[in-house]
Amino acid sequence: MAGLVPMLKQSTLVHLCFAISFFTSGLIINTVQCVLYLGLKPFNKRLYRTIGYYLCYSFYSQLVFLADWWSNTTLNVYVSDEDIKYCGSEHVLLLMNHTYEIDWLIGWMFCEKVRVLGNCKAYAKKVIQYIPTIGWAWKFAEFVFLERSFEKDREIIGRQINEIYDYPDPVWLLLNAEGTRFTEQKHEASVKFAEEKGMVPLKHHLIPRTKGFTASLPYLRKKCPAVLDIQLAISKDSAVKPTIFNILNGKPITAHMCVRRIPTATLPESEEGAAAWLHELFREKDRMQDSFHRHGNFFTDSGITERPLLTLHRRPATLLNTAFWAAATLTPMLYYLMKLLFSGEILYFSIGAGIIFAFYMLMVKAIGMSKISKGSSYGAQQKNGGHSPDHRPAGATAGSSETAKDK
């Protein structure tokens, strides 16, 4: 029995069942979202968003189930007693490092535990909204889709922030200021760019892009009381690498997350000051990441005040939700697929095999999509090392108060 469970978790057939359940439930949820978008939102936006929260939660939590229950992934959260009181009770902008293939999933684990998963949103590429299931769900959930033209995006950012922070329940909006996931090749380009511009190179991050943040800040001040800085780290010596494929195969990962709440009122008001503040924040994050890899914690030599370890237990809601969708989708789907496959008719057999192959390809595509940034900031890839030319010199004053940053 001990050897059977790992075998099942690594079975392609079981993975295929996950894919069938996830994508079928996604299409059902998309259909309900579309009906509500056309028939309810124009008349009662508040009720539309309340129902939308549960629809998105039901969809996203199937992926959180894979991390929490299927792979038994552990999330260690370091946060002060004061800051955790606000988590899940207010609108926030999330600033998170984009280092790992699964950092979005680890972030969703934290969001689920503080009960804001259904209202998680992000800055994303406009093309993503056309992807069936996940892209359509994000479109109906009013994500901030950017066109990579700053003049257009400035207007989109302002309009969408005003919209989503008008939700009846707390909304967490993710901005990956690095714009793309960390790789060695991109890091080399980032270091070269920093040196050319007279900036301080970062060891563990890419130089942040500032335009998305500075364009958002005036609107955030009106409706968003805080920014949450999230630093995610996974040991380089971990036997299980942080990939979606390992999660799908049921292999446990241990992740560490430091959460710091920064009141929006403490951020610089000028665009230059806000840009410099963001650069200084990433220099702090870089010291935290360096401290983690050298000493196993974020605080030893980073200069950041130590936060206590908080244990957030997995909730049964994700397990029950996934079991419900598995029963609701797999039972009729597998029944009719088996009838097609064993009908004896070549045409019906081909249809059944084609459907199975389609779900398999969707699963493979979804694993590949996990490598795409889910919260990119504004800034198309440039030839100068993949960064927008909107950065301030490293010596610029950050302009943030003592309450905004640890000294």
JSON list of N, CA and C in Angstrom, two decimals, residues 336-388:
[
{"chain": "A", "resi": 336, "resn": "TYR", "atom": "N", "xyz": [-19.36, 7.94, -20.90]},
{"chain": "A", "resi": 336, "resn": "TYR", "atom": "CA", "xyz": [-19.60, 8.09, -22.34]},
{"chain": "A", "resi": 336, "resn": "TYR", "atom": "C", "xyz": [-18.33, 7.86, -23.16]},
{"chain": "A", "resi": 337, "resn": "LEU", "atom": "N", "xyz": [-17.18, 8.18, -22.60]},
{"chain": "A", "resi": 337, "resn": "LEU", "atom": "CA", "xyz": [-15.94, 7.88, -23.29]},
{"chain": "A", "resi": 337, "resn": "LEU", "atom": "C", "xyz": [-15.74, 6.38, -23.45]},
{"chain": "A", "resi": 338, "resn": "MET", "atom": "N", "xyz": [-16.03, 5.64, -22.39]},
{"chain": "A", "resi": 338, "resn": "MET", "atom": "CA", "xyz": [-15.90, 4.19, -22.46]},
{"chain": "A", "resi": 338, "resn": "MET", "atom": "C", "xyz": [-16.89, 3.60, -23.47]},
{"chain": "A", "resi": 339, "resn": "LYS", "atom": "N", "xyz": [-18.08, 4.16, -23.53]},
{"chain": "A", "resi": 339, "resn": "LYS", "atom": "CA", "xyz": [-19.06, 3.67, -24.51]},
{"chain": "A", "resi": 339, "resn": "LYS", "atom": "C", "xyz": [-18.56, 3.90, -25.93]},
{"chain": "A", "resi": 340, "resn": "LEU", "atom": "N", "xyz": [-17.94, 5.09, -26.15]},
{"chain": "A", "resi": 340, "resn": "LEU", "atom": "CA", "xyz": [-17.41, 5.38, -27.48]},
{"chain": "A", "resi": 340, "resn": "LEU", "atom": "C", "xyz": [-16.25, 4.45, -27.83]},
{"chain": "A", "resi": 341, "resn": "LEU", "atom": "N", "xyz": [-15.35, 4.26, -26.85]},
{"chain": "A", "resi": 341, "resn": "LEU", "atom": "CA", "xyz": [-14.15, 3.46, -27.11]},
{"chain": "A", "resi": 341, "resn": "LEU", "atom": "C", "xyz": [-14.48, 1.99, -27.34]},
{"chain": "A", "resi": 342, "resn": "PHE", "atom": "N", "xyz": [-15.49, 1.48, -26.65]},
{"chain": "A", "resi": 342, "resn": "PHE", "atom": "CA", "xyz": [-15.82, 0.04, -26.74]},
{"chain": "A", "resi": 342, "resn": "PHE", "atom": "C", "xyz": [-17.07, -0.22, -27.58]},
{"chain": "A", "resi": 343, "resn": "SER", "atom": "N", "xyz": [-17.44, 0.76, -28.39]},
{"chain": "A", "resi": 343, "resn": "SER", "atom": "CA", "xyz": [-18.64, 0.61, -29.22]},
{"chain": "A", "resi": 343, "resn": "SER", "atom": "C", "xyz": [-18.43, -0.35, -30.38]},
{"chain": "A", "resi": 344, "resn": "GLY", "atom": "N", "xyz": [-17.16, -0.57, -30.74]},
{"chain": "A", "resi": 344, "resn": "GLY", "atom": "CA", "xyz": [-16.89, -1.43, -31.90]},
{"chain": "A", "resi": 344, "resn": "GLY", "atom": "C", "xyz": [-16.91, -0.68, -33.21]},
{"chain": "A", "resi": 345, "resn": "GLU", "atom": "N", "xyz": [-17.36, 0.56, -33.19]},
{"chain": "A", "resi": 345, "resn": "GLU", "atom": "CA", "xyz": [-17.38, 1.39, -34.39]},
{"chain": "A", "resi": 345, "resn": "GLU", "atom": "C", "xyz": [-16.10, 2.22, -34.46]},
{"chain": "A", "resi": 346, "resn": "ILE", "atom": "N", "xyz": [-15.43, 2.17, -35.61]},
{"chain": "A", "resi": 346, "resn": "ILE", "atom": "CA", "xyz": [-14.17, 2.90, -35.77]},
{"chain": "A", "resi": 346, "resn": "ILE", "atom": "C", "xyz": [-14.38, 4.40, -35.57]},
{"chain": "A", "resi": 347, "resn": "LEU", "atom": "N", "xyz": [-15.48, 4.93, -36.10]},
{"chain": "A", "resi": 347, "resn": "LEU", "atom": "CA", "xyz": [-15.75, 6.36, -35.98]},
{"chain": "A", "resi": 347, "resn": "LEU", "atom": "C", "xyz": [-15.89, 6.76, -34.51]},
{"chain": "A", "resi": 348, "resn": "TYR", "atom": "N", "xyz": [-16.71, 6.00, -33.78]},
{"chain": "A", "resi": 348, "resn": "TYR", "atom": "CA", "xyz": [-16.93, 6.34, -32.36]},
{"chain": "A", "resi": 348, "resn": "TYR", "atom": "C", "xyz": [-15.65, 6.16, -31.55]},
{"chain": "A", "resi": 349, "resn": "PHE", "atom": "N", "xyz": [-14.90, 5.09, -31.89]},
{"chain": "A", "resi": 349, "resn": "PHE", "atom": "CA", "xyz": [-13.61, 4.88, -31.20]},
{"chain": "A", "resi": 349, "resn": "PHE", "atom": "C", "xyz": [-12.68, 6.06, -31.45]},
{"chain": "A", "resi": 350, "resn": "SER", "atom": "N", "xyz": [-12.65, 6.54, -32.69]},
{"chain": "A", "resi": 350, "resn": "SER", "atom": "CA", "xyz": [-11.78, 7.67, -33.04]},
{"chain": "A", "resi": 350, "resn": "SER", "atom": "C", "xyz": [-12.19, 8.94, -32.29]},
{"chain": "A", "resi": 351, "resn": "ILE", "atom": "N", "xyz": [-13.50, 9.14, -32.16]},
{"chain": "A", "resi": 351, "resn": "ILE", "atom": "CA", "xyz": [-14.00, 10.32, -31.43]},
{"chain": "A", "resi": 351, "resn": "ILE", "atom": "C", "xyz": [-13.57, 10.24, -29.97]},
{"chain": "A", "resi": 352, "resn": "GLY", "atom": "N", "xyz": [-13.75, 9.06, -29.36]},
{"chain": "A", "resi": 352, "resn": "GLY", "atom": "CA", "xyz": [-13.37, 8.89, -27.96]},
{"chain": "A", "resi": 352, "resn": "GLY", "atom": "C", "xyz": [-11.87, 9.09, -27.74]},
{"chain": "A", "resi": 353, "resn": "ALA", "atom": "N", "xyz": [-11.08, 8.48, -28.64]},
{"chain": "A", "resi": 353, "resn": "ALA", "atom": "CA", "xyz": [-9.63, 8.64, -28.53]},
{"chain": "A", "resi": 353, "resn": "ALA", "atom": "C", "xyz": [-9.22, 10.09, -28.75]},
{"chain": "A", "resi": 354, "resn": "GLY", "atom": "N", "xyz": [-9.90, 10.77, -29.66]},
{"chain": "A", "resi": 354, "resn": "GLY", "atom": "CA", "xyz": [-9.60, 12.18, -29.93]},
{"chain": "A", "resi": 354, "resn": "GLY", "atom": "C", "xyz": [-9.90, 13.06, -28.73]},
{"chain": "A", "resi": 355, "resn": "ILE", "atom": "N", "xyz": [-11.01, 12.78, -28.04]},
{"chain": "A", "resi": 355, "resn": "ILE", "atom": "CA", "xyz": [-11.35, 13.56, -26.85]},
{"chain": "A", "resi": 355, "resn": "ILE", "atom": "C", "xyz": [-10.30, 13.37, -25.76]},
{"chain": "A", "resi": 356, "resn": "ILE", "atom": "N", "xyz": [-9.90, 12.13, -25.54]},
{"chain": "A", "resi": 356, "resn": "ILE", "atom": "CA", "xyz": [-8.87, 11.85, -24.53]},
{"chain": "A", "resi": 356, "resn": "ILE", "atom": "C", "xyz": [-7.56, 12.55, -24.90]},
{"chain": "A", "resi": 357, "resn": "PHE", "atom": "N", "xyz": [-7.20, 12.47, -26.18]},
{"chain": "A", "resi": 357, "resn": "PHE", "atom": "CA", "xyz": [-5.96, 13.13, -26.62]},
{"chain": "A", "resi": 357, "resn": "PHE", "atom": "C", "xyz": [-6.05, 14.65, -26.43]},
{"chain": "A", "resi": 358, "resn": "ALA", "atom": "N", "xyz": [-7.23, 15.22, -26.70]},
{"chain": "A", "resi": 358, "resn": "ALA", "atom": "CA", "xyz": [-7.41, 16.67, -26.54]},
{"chain": "A", "resi": 358, "resn": "ALA", "atom": "C", "xyz": [-7.19, 17.08, -25.09]},
{"chain": "A", "resi": 359, "resn": "PHE", "atom": "N", "xyz": [-7.75, 16.32, -24.15]},
{"chain": "A", "resi": 359, "resn": "PHE", "atom": "CA", "xyz": [-7.56, 16.63, -22.73]},
{"chain": "A", "resi": 359, "resn": "PHE", "atom": "C", "xyz": [-6.09, 16.46, -22.33]},
{"chain": "A", "resi": 360, "resn": "TYR", "atom": "N", "xyz": [-5.44, 15.46, -22.89]},
{"chain": "A", "resi": 360, "resn": "TYR", "atom": "CA", "xyz": [-4.02, 15.26, -22.58]},
{"chain": "A", "resi": 360, "resn": "TYR", "atom": "C", "xyz": [-3.20, 16.46, -23.06]},
{"chain": "A", "resi": 361, "resn": "MET", "atom": "N", "xyz": [-3.49, 16.95, -24.25]},
{"chain": "A", "resi": 361, "resn": "MET", "atom": "CA", "xyz": [-2.75, 18.09, -24.78]},
{"chain": "A", "resi": 361, "resn": "MET", "atom": "C", "xyz": [-3.05, 19.35, -23.98]},
{"chain": "A", "resi": 362, "resn": "LEU", "atom": "N", "xyz": [-4.28, 19.48, -23.51]},
{"chain": "A", "resi": 362, "resn": "LEU", "atom": "CA", "xyz": [-4.62, 20.61, -22.65]},
{"chain": "A", "resi": 362, "resn": "LEU", "atom": "C", "xyz": [-3.80, 20.57, -21.37]},
{"chain": "A", "resi": 363, "resn": "MET", "atom": "N", "xyz": [-3.63, 19.37, -20.82]},
{"chain": "A", "resi": 363, "resn": "MET", "atom": "CA", "xyz": [-2.85, 19.22, -19.60]},
{"chain": "A", "resi": 363, "resn": "MET", "atom": "C", "xyz": [-1.39, 19.61, -19.85]},
{"chain": "A", "resi": 364, "resn": "VAL", "atom": "N", "xyz": [-0.82, 19.14, -20.95]},
{"chain": "A", "resi": 364, "resn": "VAL", "atom": "CA", "xyz": [0.56, 19.47, -21.29]},
{"chain": "A", "resi": 364, "resn": "VAL", "atom": "C", "xyz": [0.71, 20.97, -21.51]},
{"chain": "A", "resi": 365, "resn": "LYS", "atom": "N", "xyz": [-0.26, 21.56, -22.20]},
{"chain": "A", "resi": 365, "resn": "LYS", "atom": "CA", "xyz": [-0.22, 23.00, -22.45]},
{"chain": "A", "resi": 365, "resn": "LYS", "atom": "C", "xyz": [-0.32, 23.78, -21.15]},
{"chain": "A", "resi": 366, "resn": "ALA", "atom": "N", "xyz": [-1.16, 23.32, -20.23]},
{"chain": "A", "resi": 366, "resn": "ALA", "atom": "CA", "xyz": [-1.33, 24.01, -18.95]},
{"chain": "A", "resi": 366, "resn": "ALA", "atom": "C", "xyz": [-0.04, 23.98, -18.14]},
{"chain": "A", "resi": 367, "resn": "ILE", "atom": "N", "xyz": [0.67, 22.85, -18.18]},
{"chain": "A", "resi": 367, "resn": "ILE", "atom": "CA", "xyz": [1.95, 22.76, -17.48]},
{"chain": "A", "resi": 367, "resn": "ILE", "atom": "C", "xyz": [2.94, 23.76, -18.08]},
{"chain": "A", "resi": 368, "resn": "GLY", "atom": "N", "xyz": [2.92, 23.87, -19.41]},
{"chain": "A", "resi": 368, "resn": "GLY", "atom": "CA", "xyz": [3.79, 24.85, -20.06]},
{"chain": "A", "resi": 368, "resn": "GLY", "atom": "C", "xyz": [3.40, 26.28, -19.71]},
{"chain": "A", "resi": 369, "resn": "MET", "atom": "N", "xyz": [2.08, 26.54, -19.59]},
{"chain": "A", "resi": 369, "resn": "MET", "atom": "CA", "xyz": [1.61, 27.89, -19.26]},
{"chain": "A", "resi": 369, "resn": "MET", "atom": "C", "xyz": [2.00, 28.30, -17.85]},
{"chain": "A", "resi": 370, "resn": "SER", "atom": "N", "xyz": [2.27, 27.32, -16.98]},
{"chain": "A", "resi": 370, "resn": "SER", "atom": "CA", "xyz": [2.65, 27.66, -15.62]},
{"chain": "A", "resi": 370, "resn": "SER", "atom": "C", "xyz": [3.97, 28.41, -15.57]},
{"chain": "A", "resi": 371, "resn": "LYS", "atom": "N", "xyz": [4.72, 28.35, -16.68]},
{"chain": "A", "resi": 371, "resn": "LYS", "atom": "CA", "xyz": [6.00, 29.06, -16.73]},
{"chain": "A", "resi": 371, "resn": "LYS", "atom": "C", "xyz": [5.85, 30.50, -17.18]},
{"chain": "A", "resi": 372, "resn": "ILE", "atom": "N", "xyz": [4.62, 30.88, -17.58]},
{"chain": "A", "resi": 372, "resn": "ILE", "atom": "CA", "xyz": [4.37, 32.24, -18.02]},
{"chain": "A", "resi": 372, "resn": "ILE", "atom": "C", "xyz": [4.03, 33.10, -16.82]},
{"chain": "A", "resi": 373, "resn": "SER", "atom": "N", "xyz": [4.52, 34.32, -16.81]},
{"chain": "A", "resi": 373, "resn": "SER", "atom": "CA", "xyz": [4.24, 35.24, -15.70]},
{"chain": "A", "resi": 373, "resn": "SER", "atom": "C", "xyz": [2.75, 35.44, -15.56]},
{"chain": "A", "resi": 374, "resn": "LYS", "atom": "N", "xyz": [2.25, 35.35, -14.31]},
{"chain": "A", "resi": 374, "resn": "LYS", "atom": "CA", "xyz": [0.85, 35.56, -14.06]},
{"chain": "A", "resi": 374, "resn": "LYS", "atom": "C", "xyz": [0.57, 36.91, -13.44]},
{"chain": "A", "resi": 375, "resn": "GLY", "atom": "N", "xyz": [1.56, 37.74, -13.34]},
{"chain": "A", "resi": 375, "resn": "GLY", "atom": "CA", "xyz": [1.31, 39.06, -12.79]},
{"chain": "A", "resi": 375, "resn": "GLY", "atom": "C", "xyz": [2.32, 40.06, -13.29]},
{"chain": "A", "resi": 376, "resn": "SER", "atom": "N", "xyz": [2.53, 40.06, -14.58]},
{"chain": "A", "resi": 376, "resn": "SER", "atom": "CA", "xyz": [3.58, 40.90, -15.14]},
{"chain": "A", "resi": 376, "resn": "SER", "atom": "C", "xyz": [3.23, 42.37, -15.01]},
{"chain": "A", "resi": 377, "resn": "SER", "atom": "N", "xyz": [4.26, 43.17, -14.78]},
{"chain": "A", "resi": 377, "resn": "SER", "atom": "CA", "xyz": [4.07, 44.60, -14.79]},
{"chain": "A", "resi": 377, "resn": "SER", "atom": "C", "xyz": [4.15, 45.10, -16.22]},
{"chain": "A", "resi": 378, "resn": "TYR", "atom": "N", "xyz": [3.86, 46.39, -16.37]},
{"chain": "A", "resi": 378, "resn": "TYR", "atom": "CA", "xyz": [3.97, 46.98, -17.70]},
{"chain": "A", "resi": 378, "resn": "TYR", "atom": "C", "xyz": [5.41, 46.97, -18.17]},
{"chain": "A", "resi": 379, "resn": "GLY", "atom": "N", "xyz": [5.60, 46.77, -19.45]},
{"chain": "A", "resi": 379, "resn": "GLY", "atom": "CA", "xyz": [6.95, 46.90, -20.02]},
{"chain": "A", "resi": 379, "resn": "GLY", "atom": "C", "xyz": [7.25, 45.78, -20.97]},
{"chain": "A", "resi": 380, "resn": "ALA", "atom": "N", "xyz": [7.20, 46.03, -22.26]},
{"chain": "A", "resi": 380, "resn": "ALA", "atom": "CA", "xyz": [7.54, 45.00, -23.22]},
{"chain": "A", "resi": 380, "resn": "ALA", "atom": "C", "xyz": [9.03, 44.71, -23.16]},
{"chain": "A", "resi": 381, "resn": "GLN", "atom": "N", "xyz": [9.40, 43.51, -23.54]},
{"chain": "A", "resi": 381, "resn": "GLN", "atom": "CA", "xyz": [10.81, 43.15, -23.54]},
{"chain": "A", "resi": 381, "resn": "GLN", "atom": "C", "xyz": [11.57, 44.05, -24.49]},
{"chain": "A", "resi": 382, "resn": "GLN", "atom": "N", "xyz": [12.63, 44.65, -23.96]},
{"chain": "A", "resi": 382, "resn": "GLN", "atom": "CA", "xyz": [13.44, 45.54, -24.76]},
{"chain": "A", "resi": 382, "resn": "GLN", "atom": "C", "xyz": [14.76, 44.83, -25.11]},
{"chain": "A", "resi": 383, "resn": "LYS", "atom": "N", "xyz": [15.46, 45.37, -26.08]},
{"chain": "A", "resi": 383, "resn": "LYS", "atom": "CA", "xyz": [16.75, 44.80, -26.46]},
{"chain": "A", "resi": 383, "resn": "LYS", "atom": "C", "xyz": [17.80, 45.07, -25.40]},
{"chain": "A", "resi": 384, "resn": "ASN", "atom": "N", "xyz": [17.56, 46.08, -24.55]},
{"chain": "A", "resi": 384, "resn": "ASN", "atom": "CA", "xyz": [18.57, 46.43, -23.54]},
{"chain": "A", "resi": 384, "resn": "ASN", "atom": "C", "xyz": [18.44, 45.56, -22.31]},
{"chain": "A", "resi": 385, "resn": "GLY", "atom": "N", "xyz": [18.50, 44.25, -22.53]},
{"chain": "A", "resi": 385, "resn": "GLY", "atom": "CA", "xyz": [18.50, 43.34, -21.39]},
{"chain": "A", "resi": 385, "resn": "GLY", "atom": "C", "xyz": [17.13, 42.99, -20.88]},
{"chain": "A", "resi": 386, "resn": "GLY", "atom": "N", "xyz": [16.09, 43.25, -21.71]},
{"chain": "A", "resi": 386, "resn": "GLY", "atom": "CA", "xyz": [14.75, 42.84, -21.29]},
{"chain": "A", "resi": 386, "resn": "GLY", "atom": "C", "xyz": [14.11, 43.78, -20.31]},
{"chain": "A", "resi": 387, "resn": "HIS", "atom": "N", "xyz": [14.51, 45.07, -20.29]},
{"chain": "A", "resi": 387, "resn": "HIS", "atom": "CA", "xyz": [13.95, 46.01, -19.34]},
{"chain": "A", "resi": 387, "resn": "HIS", "atom": "C", "xyz": [13.47, 47.26, -20.02]},
{"chain": "A", "resi": 388, "resn": "SER", "atom": "N", "xyz": [12.46, 47.88, -19.45]},
{"chain": "A", "resi": 388, "resn": "SER", "atom": "CA", "xyz": [12.00, 49.15, -19.95]},
{"chain": "A", "resi": 388, "resn": "SER", "atom": "C", "xyz": [12.95, 50.23, -19.49]}
]
